[in-house]
CSV table of C-alpha atoms in Angstrom, one decimal:
chain,number,residue,atom,x,y,z
L,1,UNK,CA,83.4,76.6,178.4
L,2,UNK,CA,86.4,75.2,176.7
L,3,UNK,CA,86.7,72.4,174.2
L,4,UNK,CA,89.3,70.0,175.6
L,5,UNK,CA,89.2,66.8,173.5
L,6,UNK,CA,87.9,65.3,170.3
L,7,UNK,CA,87.3,61.6,170.9
L,8,UNK,CA,87.3,59.0,168.1
L,9,UNK,CA,83.6,58.1,168.7
L,10,UNK,CA,80.7,58.4,171.1
L,11,UNK,CA,81.8,55.5,173.1
L,12,UNK,CA,85.2,57.1,173.9
L,13,UNK,CA,83.4,60.4,174.6
L,14,UNK,CA,81.2,58.8,177.3
L,15,UNK,CA,84.2,56.9,178.7
L,16,UNK,CA,86.2,60.1,179.1
L,17,UNK,CA,83.1,62.0,180.4
L,18,UNK,CA,82.8,59.3,183.1
L,19,UNK,CA,86.5,59.6,184.0
L,20,UNK,CA,86.1,63.4,184.4
L,21,UNK,CA,83.0,63.2,186.4
L,22,UNK,CA,84.6,60.7,188.7
L,23,UNK,CA,87.3,63.3,189.3
L,24,UNK,CA,84.7,66.0,190.0
L,25,UNK,CA,85.2,67.7,186.6
L,26,UNK,CA,81.9,68.8,184.9
L,27,UNK,CA,82.1,67.6,181.3
L,28,UNK,CA,79.7,68.2,178.4
L,29,UNK,CA,79.6,66.2,175.2
L,30,UNK,CA,78.7,68.2,172.1
L,31,UNK,CA,77.9,66.9,168.6
L,32,UNK,CA,77.0,63.4,169.6
L,33,UNK,CA,73.9,63.3,167.4
L,34,UNK,CA,75.6,64.7,164.3
L,35,UNK,CA,76.5,61.2,163.0
L,36,UNK,CA,72.8,60.7,162.0
L,37,UNK,CA,73.3,63.5,159.4
L,38,UNK,CA,76.8,62.5,158.3
L,39,UNK,CA,75.8,62.4,154.6
L,40,UNK,CA,74.9,66.1,154.8
L,41,UNK,CA,77.7,67.3,157.0
L,42,UNK,CA,81.4,68.0,156.3
L,43,UNK,CA,83.6,65.0,157.0
L,44,UNK,CA,85.4,66.8,159.8
L,45,UNK,CA,82.3,67.1,162.0
L,46,UNK,CA,83.1,65.4,165.3
L,47,UNK,CA,82.0,64.8,168.8
L,48,UNK,CA,83.8,67.0,171.3
L,49,UNK,CA,84.2,67.3,175.1
L,50,UNK,CA,83.8,70.6,176.8
L,51,UNK,CA,84.5,71.7,180.4
L,52,UNK,CA,84.0,74.8,182.5
L,53,UNK,CA,86.8,77.4,182.2
L,54,UNK,CA,87.7,77.0,185.8
L,55,UNK,CA,88.3,73.2,185.4
L,56,UNK,CA,90.2,73.3,182.1
L,57,UNK,CA,93.6,72.7,183.6
L,58,UNK,CA,92.4,69.7,185.7
L,59,UNK,CA,90.7,68.3,182.6
L,60,UNK,CA,93.8,68.6,180.5
L,61,UNK,CA,95.9,66.8,183.2
L,62,UNK,CA,93.4,64.0,183.3
L,63,UNK,CA,93.4,63.7,179.5
L,64,UNK,CA,97.2,63.4,179.6
L,65,UNK,CA,96.9,60.5,182.1
L,66,UNK,CA,94.2,58.9,179.8
L,67,UNK,CA,96.4,59.2,176.7
L,68,UNK,CA,99.4,57.7,178.6
L,69,UNK,CA,97.2,54.7,179.5
L,70,UNK,CA,97.0,55.3,183.2
L,71,UNK,CA,93.4,54.0,183.3
L,72,UNK,CA,94.0,50.8,181.2
L,73,UNK,CA,93.1,47.5,182.7
L,74,UNK,CA,95.6,44.7,182.5
């Protein structure tokens, strides 16, 4: 598995996971429950999105589209 994205928060993580799954990309969210222990963890602990090695290229292409705003609603 490869880490492909560090979202701003859990909401963005689930949004992107949904986009990936809609495109047939298996996506795993890691670290989503770390916020509960934020006082005991380093400040750089984040939620991250991981995909299978074989789907990494597809996932990164989808992330480029996401960052360009291709999925934004008018």
